[in-house]
CSV table of C-alpha atoms in Angstrom, one decimal:
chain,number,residue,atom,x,y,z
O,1,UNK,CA,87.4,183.6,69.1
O,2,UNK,CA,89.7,185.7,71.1
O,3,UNK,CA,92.1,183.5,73.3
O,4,UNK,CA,93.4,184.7,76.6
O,5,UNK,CA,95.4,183.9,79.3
O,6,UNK,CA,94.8,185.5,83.2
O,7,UNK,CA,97.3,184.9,85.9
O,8,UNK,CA,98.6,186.3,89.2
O,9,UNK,CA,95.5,188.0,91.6
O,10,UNK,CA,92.4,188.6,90.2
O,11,UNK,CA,92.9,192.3,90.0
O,12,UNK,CA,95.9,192.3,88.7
O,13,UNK,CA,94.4,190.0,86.2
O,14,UNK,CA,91.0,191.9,85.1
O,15,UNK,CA,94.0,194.9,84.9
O,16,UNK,CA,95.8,193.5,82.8
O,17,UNK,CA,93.0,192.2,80.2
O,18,UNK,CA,91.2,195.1,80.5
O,19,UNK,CA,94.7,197.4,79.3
O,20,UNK,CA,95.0,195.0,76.3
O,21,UNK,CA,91.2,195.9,75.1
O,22,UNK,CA,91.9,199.4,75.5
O,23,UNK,CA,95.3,199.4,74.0
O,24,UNK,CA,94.1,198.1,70.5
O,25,UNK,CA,91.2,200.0,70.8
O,26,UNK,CA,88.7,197.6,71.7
O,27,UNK,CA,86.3,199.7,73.9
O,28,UNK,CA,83.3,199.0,75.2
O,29,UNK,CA,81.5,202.0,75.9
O,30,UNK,CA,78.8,202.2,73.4
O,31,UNK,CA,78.0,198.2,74.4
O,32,UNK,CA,78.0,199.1,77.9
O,33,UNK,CA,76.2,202.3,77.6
O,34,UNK,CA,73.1,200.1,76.4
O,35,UNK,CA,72.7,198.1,80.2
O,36,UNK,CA,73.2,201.4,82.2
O,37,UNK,CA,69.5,201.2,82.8
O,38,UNK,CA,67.9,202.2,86.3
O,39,UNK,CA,66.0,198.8,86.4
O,40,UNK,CA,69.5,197.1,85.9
O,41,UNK,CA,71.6,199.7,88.3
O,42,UNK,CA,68.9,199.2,90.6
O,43,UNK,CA,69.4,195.4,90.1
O,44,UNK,CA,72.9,195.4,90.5
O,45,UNK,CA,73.3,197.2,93.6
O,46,UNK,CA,70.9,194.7,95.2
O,47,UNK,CA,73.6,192.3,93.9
O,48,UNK,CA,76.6,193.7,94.9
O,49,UNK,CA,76.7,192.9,98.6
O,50,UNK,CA,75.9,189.5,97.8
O,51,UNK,CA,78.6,189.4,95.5
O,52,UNK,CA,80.8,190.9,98.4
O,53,UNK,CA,79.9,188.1,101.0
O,54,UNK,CA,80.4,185.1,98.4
O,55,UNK,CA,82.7,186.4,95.9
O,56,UNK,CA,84.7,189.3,96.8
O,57,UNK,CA,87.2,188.6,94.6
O,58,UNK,CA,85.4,188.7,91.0
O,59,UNK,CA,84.3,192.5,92.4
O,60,UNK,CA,88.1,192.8,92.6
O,61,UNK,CA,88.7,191.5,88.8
O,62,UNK,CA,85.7,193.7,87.4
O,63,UNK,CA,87.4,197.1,89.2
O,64,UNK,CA,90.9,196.1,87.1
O,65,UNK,CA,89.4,195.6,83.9
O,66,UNK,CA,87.4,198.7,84.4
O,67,UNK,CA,90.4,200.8,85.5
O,68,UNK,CA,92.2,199.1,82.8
O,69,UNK,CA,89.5,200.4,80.4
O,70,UNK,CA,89.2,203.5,81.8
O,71,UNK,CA,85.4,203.1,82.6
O,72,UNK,CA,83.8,203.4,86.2
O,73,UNK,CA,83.6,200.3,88.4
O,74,UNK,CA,79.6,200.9,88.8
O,75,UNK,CA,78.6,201.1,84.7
O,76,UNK,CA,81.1,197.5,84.5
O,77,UNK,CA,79.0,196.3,87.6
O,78,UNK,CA,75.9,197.0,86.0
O,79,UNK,CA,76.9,195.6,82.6
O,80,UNK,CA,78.3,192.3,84.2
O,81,UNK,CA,75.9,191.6,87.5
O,82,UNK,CA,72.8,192.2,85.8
O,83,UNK,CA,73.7,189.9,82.4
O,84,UNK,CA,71.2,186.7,82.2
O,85,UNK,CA,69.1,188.0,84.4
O,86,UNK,CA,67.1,190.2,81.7
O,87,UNK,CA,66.2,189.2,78.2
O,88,UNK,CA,68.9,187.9,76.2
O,89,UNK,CA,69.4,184.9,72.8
O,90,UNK,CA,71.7,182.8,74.4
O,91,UNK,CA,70.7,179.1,73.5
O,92,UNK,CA,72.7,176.0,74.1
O,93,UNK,CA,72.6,172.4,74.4
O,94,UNK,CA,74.5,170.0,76.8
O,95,UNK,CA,74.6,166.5,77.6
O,96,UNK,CA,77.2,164.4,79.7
O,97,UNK,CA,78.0,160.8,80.0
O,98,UNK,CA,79.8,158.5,81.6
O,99,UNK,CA,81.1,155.4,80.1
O,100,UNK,CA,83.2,153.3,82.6
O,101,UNK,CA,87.0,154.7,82.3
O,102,UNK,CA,85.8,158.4,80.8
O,103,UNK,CA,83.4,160.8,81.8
O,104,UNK,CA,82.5,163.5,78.8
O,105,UNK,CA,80.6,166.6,79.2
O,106,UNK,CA,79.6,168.5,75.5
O,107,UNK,CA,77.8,171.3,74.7
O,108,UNK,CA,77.1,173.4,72.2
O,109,UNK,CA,77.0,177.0,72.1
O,110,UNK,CA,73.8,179.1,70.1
O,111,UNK,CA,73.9,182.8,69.4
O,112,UNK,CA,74.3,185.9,67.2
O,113,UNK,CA,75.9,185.5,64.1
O,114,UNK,CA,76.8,189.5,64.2
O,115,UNK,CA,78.6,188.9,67.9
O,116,UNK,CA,80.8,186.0,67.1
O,117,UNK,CA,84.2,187.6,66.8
O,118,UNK,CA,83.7,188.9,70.5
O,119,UNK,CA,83.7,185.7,72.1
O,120,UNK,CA,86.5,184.3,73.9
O,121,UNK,CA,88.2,181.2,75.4
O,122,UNK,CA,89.9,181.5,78.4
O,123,UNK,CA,92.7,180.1,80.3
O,124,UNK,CA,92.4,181.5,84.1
O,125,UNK,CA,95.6,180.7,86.7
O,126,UNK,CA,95.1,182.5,90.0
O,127,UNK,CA,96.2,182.8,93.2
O,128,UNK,CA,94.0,180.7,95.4
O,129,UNK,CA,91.7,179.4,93.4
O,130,UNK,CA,91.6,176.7,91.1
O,131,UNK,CA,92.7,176.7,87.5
O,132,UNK,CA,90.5,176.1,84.4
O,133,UNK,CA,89.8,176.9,80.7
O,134,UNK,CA,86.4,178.0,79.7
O,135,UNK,CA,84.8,179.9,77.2
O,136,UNK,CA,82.1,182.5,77.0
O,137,UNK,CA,80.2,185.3,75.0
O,138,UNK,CA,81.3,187.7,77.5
O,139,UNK,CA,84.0,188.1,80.0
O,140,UNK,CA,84.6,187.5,83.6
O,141,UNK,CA,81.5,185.0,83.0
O,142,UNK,CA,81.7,181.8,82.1
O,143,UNK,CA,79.1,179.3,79.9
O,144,UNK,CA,81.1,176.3,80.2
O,145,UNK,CA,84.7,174.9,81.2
O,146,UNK,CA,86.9,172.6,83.2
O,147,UNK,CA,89.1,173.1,85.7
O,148,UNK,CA,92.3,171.3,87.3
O,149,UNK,CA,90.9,169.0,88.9
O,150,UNK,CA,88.5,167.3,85.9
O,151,UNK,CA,85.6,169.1,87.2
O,152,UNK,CA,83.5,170.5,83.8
O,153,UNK,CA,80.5,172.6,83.8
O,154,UNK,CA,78.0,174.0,81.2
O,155,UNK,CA,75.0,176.3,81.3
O,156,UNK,CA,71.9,176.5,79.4
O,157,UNK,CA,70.3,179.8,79.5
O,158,UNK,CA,65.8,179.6,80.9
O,159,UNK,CA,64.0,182.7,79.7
O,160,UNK,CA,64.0,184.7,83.0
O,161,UNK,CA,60.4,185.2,83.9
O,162,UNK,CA,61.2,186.2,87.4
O,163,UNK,CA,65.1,187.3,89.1
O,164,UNK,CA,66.2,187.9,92.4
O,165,UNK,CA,69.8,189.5,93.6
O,166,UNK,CA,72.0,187.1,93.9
O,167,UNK,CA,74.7,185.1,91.4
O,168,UNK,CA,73.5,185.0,87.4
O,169,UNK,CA,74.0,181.9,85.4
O,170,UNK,CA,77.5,183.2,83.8
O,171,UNK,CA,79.2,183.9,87.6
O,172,UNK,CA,78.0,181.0,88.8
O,173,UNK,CA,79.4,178.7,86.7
O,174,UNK,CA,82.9,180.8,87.2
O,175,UNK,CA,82.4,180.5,90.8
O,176,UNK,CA,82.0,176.8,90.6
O,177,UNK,CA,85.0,176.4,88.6
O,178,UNK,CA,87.3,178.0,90.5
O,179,UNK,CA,85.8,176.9,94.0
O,180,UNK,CA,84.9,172.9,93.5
O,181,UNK,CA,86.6,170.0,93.0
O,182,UNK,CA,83.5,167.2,92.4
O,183,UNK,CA,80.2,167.4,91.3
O,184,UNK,CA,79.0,166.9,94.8
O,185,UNK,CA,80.8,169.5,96.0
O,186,UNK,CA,79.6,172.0,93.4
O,187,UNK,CA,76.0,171.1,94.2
O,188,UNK,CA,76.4,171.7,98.0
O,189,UNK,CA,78.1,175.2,97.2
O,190,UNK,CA,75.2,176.2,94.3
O,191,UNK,CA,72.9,175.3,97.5
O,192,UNK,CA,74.4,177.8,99.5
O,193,UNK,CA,74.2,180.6,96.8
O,194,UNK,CA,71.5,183.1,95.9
O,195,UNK,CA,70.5,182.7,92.6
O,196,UNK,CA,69.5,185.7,90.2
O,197,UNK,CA,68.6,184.1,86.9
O,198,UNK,CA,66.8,181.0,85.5
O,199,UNK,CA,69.2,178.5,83.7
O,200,UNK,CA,70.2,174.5,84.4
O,201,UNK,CA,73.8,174.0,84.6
O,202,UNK,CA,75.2,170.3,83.8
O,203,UNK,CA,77.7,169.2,85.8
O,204,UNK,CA,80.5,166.5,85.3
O,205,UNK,CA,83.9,165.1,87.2
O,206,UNK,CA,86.3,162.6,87.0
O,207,UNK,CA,84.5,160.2,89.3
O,208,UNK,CA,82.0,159.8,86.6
O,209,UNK,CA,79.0,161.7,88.6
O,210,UNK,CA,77.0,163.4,86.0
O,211,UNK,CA,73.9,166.0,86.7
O,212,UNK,CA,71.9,168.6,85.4
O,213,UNK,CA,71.1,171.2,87.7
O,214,UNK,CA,67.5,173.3,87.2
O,215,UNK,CA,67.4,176.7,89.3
O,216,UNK,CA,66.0,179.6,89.4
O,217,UNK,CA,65.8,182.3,92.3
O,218,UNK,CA,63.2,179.7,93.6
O,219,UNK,CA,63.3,176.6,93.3
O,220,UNK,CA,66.4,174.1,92.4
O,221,UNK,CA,65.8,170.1,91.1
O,222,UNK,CA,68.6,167.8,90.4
O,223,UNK,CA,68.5,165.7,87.0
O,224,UNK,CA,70.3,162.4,87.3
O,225,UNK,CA,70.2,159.5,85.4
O,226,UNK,CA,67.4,157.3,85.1
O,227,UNK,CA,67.9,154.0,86.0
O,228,UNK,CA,70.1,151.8,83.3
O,229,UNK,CA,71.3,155.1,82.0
O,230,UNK,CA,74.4,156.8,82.4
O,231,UNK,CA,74.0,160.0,81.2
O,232,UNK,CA,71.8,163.6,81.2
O,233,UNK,CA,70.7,166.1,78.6
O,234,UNK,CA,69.3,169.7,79.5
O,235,UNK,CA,68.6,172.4,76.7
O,236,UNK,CA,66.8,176.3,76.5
O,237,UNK,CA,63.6,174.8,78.9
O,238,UNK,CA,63.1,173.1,81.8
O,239,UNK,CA,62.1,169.6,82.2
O,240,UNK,CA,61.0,169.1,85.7
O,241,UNK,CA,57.5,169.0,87.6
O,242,UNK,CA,58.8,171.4,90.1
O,243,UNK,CA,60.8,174.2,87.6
O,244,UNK,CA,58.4,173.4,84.7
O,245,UNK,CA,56.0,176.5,85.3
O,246,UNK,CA,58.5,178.9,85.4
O,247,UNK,CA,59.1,178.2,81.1
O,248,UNK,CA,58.0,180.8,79.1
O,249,UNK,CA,56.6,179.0,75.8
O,250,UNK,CA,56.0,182.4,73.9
O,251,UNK,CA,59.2,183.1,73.4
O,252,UNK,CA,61.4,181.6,70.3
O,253,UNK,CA,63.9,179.2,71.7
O,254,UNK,CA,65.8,178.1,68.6
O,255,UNK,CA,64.1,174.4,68.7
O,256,UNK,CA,65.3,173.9,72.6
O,257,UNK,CA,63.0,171.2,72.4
O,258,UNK,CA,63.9,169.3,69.3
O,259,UNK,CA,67.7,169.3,70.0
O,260,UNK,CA,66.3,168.1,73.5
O,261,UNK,CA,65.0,165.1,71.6
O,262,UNK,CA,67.5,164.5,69.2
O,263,UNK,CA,70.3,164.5,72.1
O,264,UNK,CA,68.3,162.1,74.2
O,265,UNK,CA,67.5,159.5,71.8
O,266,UNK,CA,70.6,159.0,70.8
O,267,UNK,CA,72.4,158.8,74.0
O,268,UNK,CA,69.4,156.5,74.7
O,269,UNK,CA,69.9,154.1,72.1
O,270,UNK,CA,73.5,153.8,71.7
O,271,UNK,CA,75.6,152.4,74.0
O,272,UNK,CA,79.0,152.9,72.5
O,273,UNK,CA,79.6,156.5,74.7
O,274,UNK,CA,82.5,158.1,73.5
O,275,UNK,CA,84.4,161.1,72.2
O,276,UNK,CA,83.5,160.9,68.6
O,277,UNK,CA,79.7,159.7,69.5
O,278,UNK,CA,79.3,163.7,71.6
O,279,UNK,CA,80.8,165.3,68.0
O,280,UNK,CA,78.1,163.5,66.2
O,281,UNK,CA,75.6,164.2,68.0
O,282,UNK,CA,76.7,168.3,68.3
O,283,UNK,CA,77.3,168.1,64.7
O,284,UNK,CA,73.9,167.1,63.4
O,285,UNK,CA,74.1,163.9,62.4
O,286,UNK,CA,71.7,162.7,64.5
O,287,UNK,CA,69.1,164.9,63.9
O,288,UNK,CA,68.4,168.5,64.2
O,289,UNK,CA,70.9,170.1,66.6
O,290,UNK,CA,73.1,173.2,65.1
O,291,UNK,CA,71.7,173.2,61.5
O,292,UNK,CA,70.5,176.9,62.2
O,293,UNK,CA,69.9,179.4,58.5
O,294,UNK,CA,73.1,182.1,59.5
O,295,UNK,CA,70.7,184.2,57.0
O,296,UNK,CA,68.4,184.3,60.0
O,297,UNK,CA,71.5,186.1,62.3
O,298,UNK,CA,71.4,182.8,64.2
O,299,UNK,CA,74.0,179.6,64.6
O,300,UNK,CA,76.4,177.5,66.8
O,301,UNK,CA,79.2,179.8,68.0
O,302,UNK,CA,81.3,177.2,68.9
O,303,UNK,CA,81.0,173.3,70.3
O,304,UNK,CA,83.4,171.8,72.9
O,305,UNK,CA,84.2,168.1,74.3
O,306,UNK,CA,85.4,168.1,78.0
O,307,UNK,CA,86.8,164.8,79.3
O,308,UNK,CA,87.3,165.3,83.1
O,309,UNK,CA,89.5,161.9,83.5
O,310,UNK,CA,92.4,162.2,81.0
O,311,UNK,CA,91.3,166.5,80.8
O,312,UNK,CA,91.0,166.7,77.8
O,313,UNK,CA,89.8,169.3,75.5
O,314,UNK,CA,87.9,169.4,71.9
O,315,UNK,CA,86.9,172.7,70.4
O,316,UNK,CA,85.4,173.9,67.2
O,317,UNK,CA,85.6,177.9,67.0
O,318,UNK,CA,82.2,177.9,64.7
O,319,UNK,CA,79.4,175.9,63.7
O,320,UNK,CA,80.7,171.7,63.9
O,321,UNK,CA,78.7,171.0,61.0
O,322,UNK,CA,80.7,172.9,58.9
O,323,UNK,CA,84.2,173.0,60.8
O,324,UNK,CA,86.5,170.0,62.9
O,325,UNK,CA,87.3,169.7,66.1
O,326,UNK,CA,91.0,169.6,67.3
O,327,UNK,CA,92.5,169.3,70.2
O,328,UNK,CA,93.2,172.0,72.4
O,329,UNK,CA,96.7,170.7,74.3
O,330,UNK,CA,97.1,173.6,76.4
C-alpha cells in the first residue's frame, strides 16, 4: 500500500502527488489509455458540470495531478468520473455498530490480487475542508475513511445495471468526508446529490448513529437498525424491497451473500460489540468472509477498524486472515 499525505489547496495538492508519480516513473498512461472510450468520454462530459456545481474543487485536484503527470485534464476526467459506473470487481463487506461509549465502523476490502501494490492510504489536510484518512484502489476516490470529526464511511460496490451523470460511488464518499460532520448530515447532503453508480455506503459518527445507505441514480433506502439491534451490515447486493430489482444475479459477486450472512449472525448473536469482535468477524473466524483462493487472482486487499469516538484507526495492508492489525497513530 502506498501511503500519502495531501495538504495546502486541492490543486496544489493533486500537483504535487501527481509530480511524485511521475518522478519515479510511475505513469499511468497505458492504464488510462484503456477508459478513453467514447461511451465513457461521452459519460464524463455529462458529468463534468455536475461535478462543477457540487464539487468544483476535486475538478481542481484532478487538473494538478494531471499537469503533474503530464497527461490532459479530459483523458484524467474520463478515467476518474466514469470509474464505478461501468463494470468493475470491486467487492467489499461492511458492518457498523454501536455499543454504548464506542461506535465502530469495519470493512473489508475484495479485489485483484495483480493490482494490490497500486492501492493506497491517504491522509488528506486541505484548506476548507475537513481532514480525514481513507484508503482506496484508486486515487482522488475514496472506498472508506474517517475524518476529524469521527465521522467514518464505507462503500460497497452494486453491479451497475443502469448510470446516470452525476457523483460515482468513489467521489461520493470523498465528498462526504470532507463536507459532513454527522451521519445525518451526510444523508441530507447524498440527498441533494446526483448519483451515477449503484453502491450502499455505511455510514457511522461519534454520536453512535449507524446506517447503510442503498442508491442508485434512482432510487435511495436507508438501512437502520432493527429494533433491539444496534448495528447494520451491507455487502456486493442490495437488500431492500425498493433497490432489490436493480441486482444483477448473473454476475459473480465473490459470495456477497454469504459474507452477508456470516456478518449478520454474528453481530446478531453476540452482544459483546467491540474492537476485537469486528477483527474476527473480517478475519474469518466466523464463517466465510475473506477466505478467497489468491490462485483465483482474487482476495482481501486490506481490512480497517474505524472508531469514530476515541478516532481511532486499525489497518491490515493484506488479507486479516493471514496478517495483524496495528494501530495506525497518525
Amino acid at each position: 500500500m502506498y501511503h500519502v499525505r495531501f495538504k495546502n489547496n486541492h490543486y496544489q495538492a493533486g500537483y504535487n502527488f501527481g509530480q511524485k508519480l511521475y518522478q519515479k516513473q510511475l505513469l499511468l498512461e497505458d492504464k488510462i489509455a484503456l477508459f478513453q472510450t467514447s461511451k465513457r468520454k461521452a459519460f464524463m462530459q455529462a458529468c463534468l458540470p455536475i461535478y462543477q456545481k457540487f464539487y468544483p474543487e476535486i475538478l481542481e485536484e484532478i487538473k494538478g495531478i494531471a499537469d503533474g503527470l503530464k497527461l490532459t485534464h479530459e483523458d484524467l476526467y474520463t478515467f476518474l468520473l466514469s470509474m464505478y459506473c461501468f463494470e468493475v470487481e470491486n467487492k467489499c463487506t461492511c458492518f457498523a455498530f454501536h455499543n454504548g461509549k464506542e461506535t465502530i465502523l469495519a470493512r473489508n476490502s475484495d479485489f485483484l490480487v495483480e493490482l494490490e501494490k497500486t492501492n493506497m492510504n491517504c491522509l488528506y489536510s486541505l484548506e476548507h475542508v475537513y481532514a480525514f484518512q481513507g484508503n482506496t484502489t484508486a486515487f482522488v476516490e475514496m472506498e472508506d475513511g474517517m475524518n476529524e470529526h469521527g465521522l467514518a464511511i464505507g462503500l460497497t460496490f452494486i453491479y451497475p445495471t443502469i448510470r446516470k451523470p452525476g457523483f460515482n460511488a468513489g467521489m461520493i464518499v470523498r465528498y462526504l468526508l470532507e463536507k459532513c460532520q454527522t451521519t445525518k448530515e451526510a444523508i441530507d447532503k447524498l440527498k441533494s446529490l446526483p448519483i451515477a453508480s449503484s453502491q450502499t455506503l455505511t455510514i457511522a459518527d461519534r454520536n453512535g448513529e449507524v446506517v447503510v445507505v442503498e442508491c442508485n441514480p434512482e432510487q435511495m433506502a436507508i438501512i437502520r437498525p432493527q429494533q433491539n439491534e444496534s448495528f447494520v451490515v451491507t455487502t456486493n447486493h442490495f437488500h431492500t424491497s425498493k433497490l432489490y430489482p436493480y441486482n444483477n444475479f448473473n454476475i459473480d459477486n465473490w459470495k456477497s451473500e454469504e459474507r452477508y450472512q456470516t456478518a449478520y449472525h454474528t453481530l446478531k448473536t453476540h452482544q459483546n460489540y467491540s474492537v476485537d469482535l469486528a477483527r474476527d468477524i473480517l478475519s474469518g473466524k466466523y464463517g466465510f468472509m475473506c477466505q478467497y483462493d489468491r490462485k483465483t487472482g482474487a482476495d482481501t486487499v486490506w481490512s480497517v477498524i474505524y472508531c469514530c469516538q476515541s478516532k481511532t484507526i486499525f489497518r491490515v495492508e493484506g488479507n486479516p486472515s493471514r496478517k495483524k492489525f496495528r494501530e495506525d497513530k497518525r
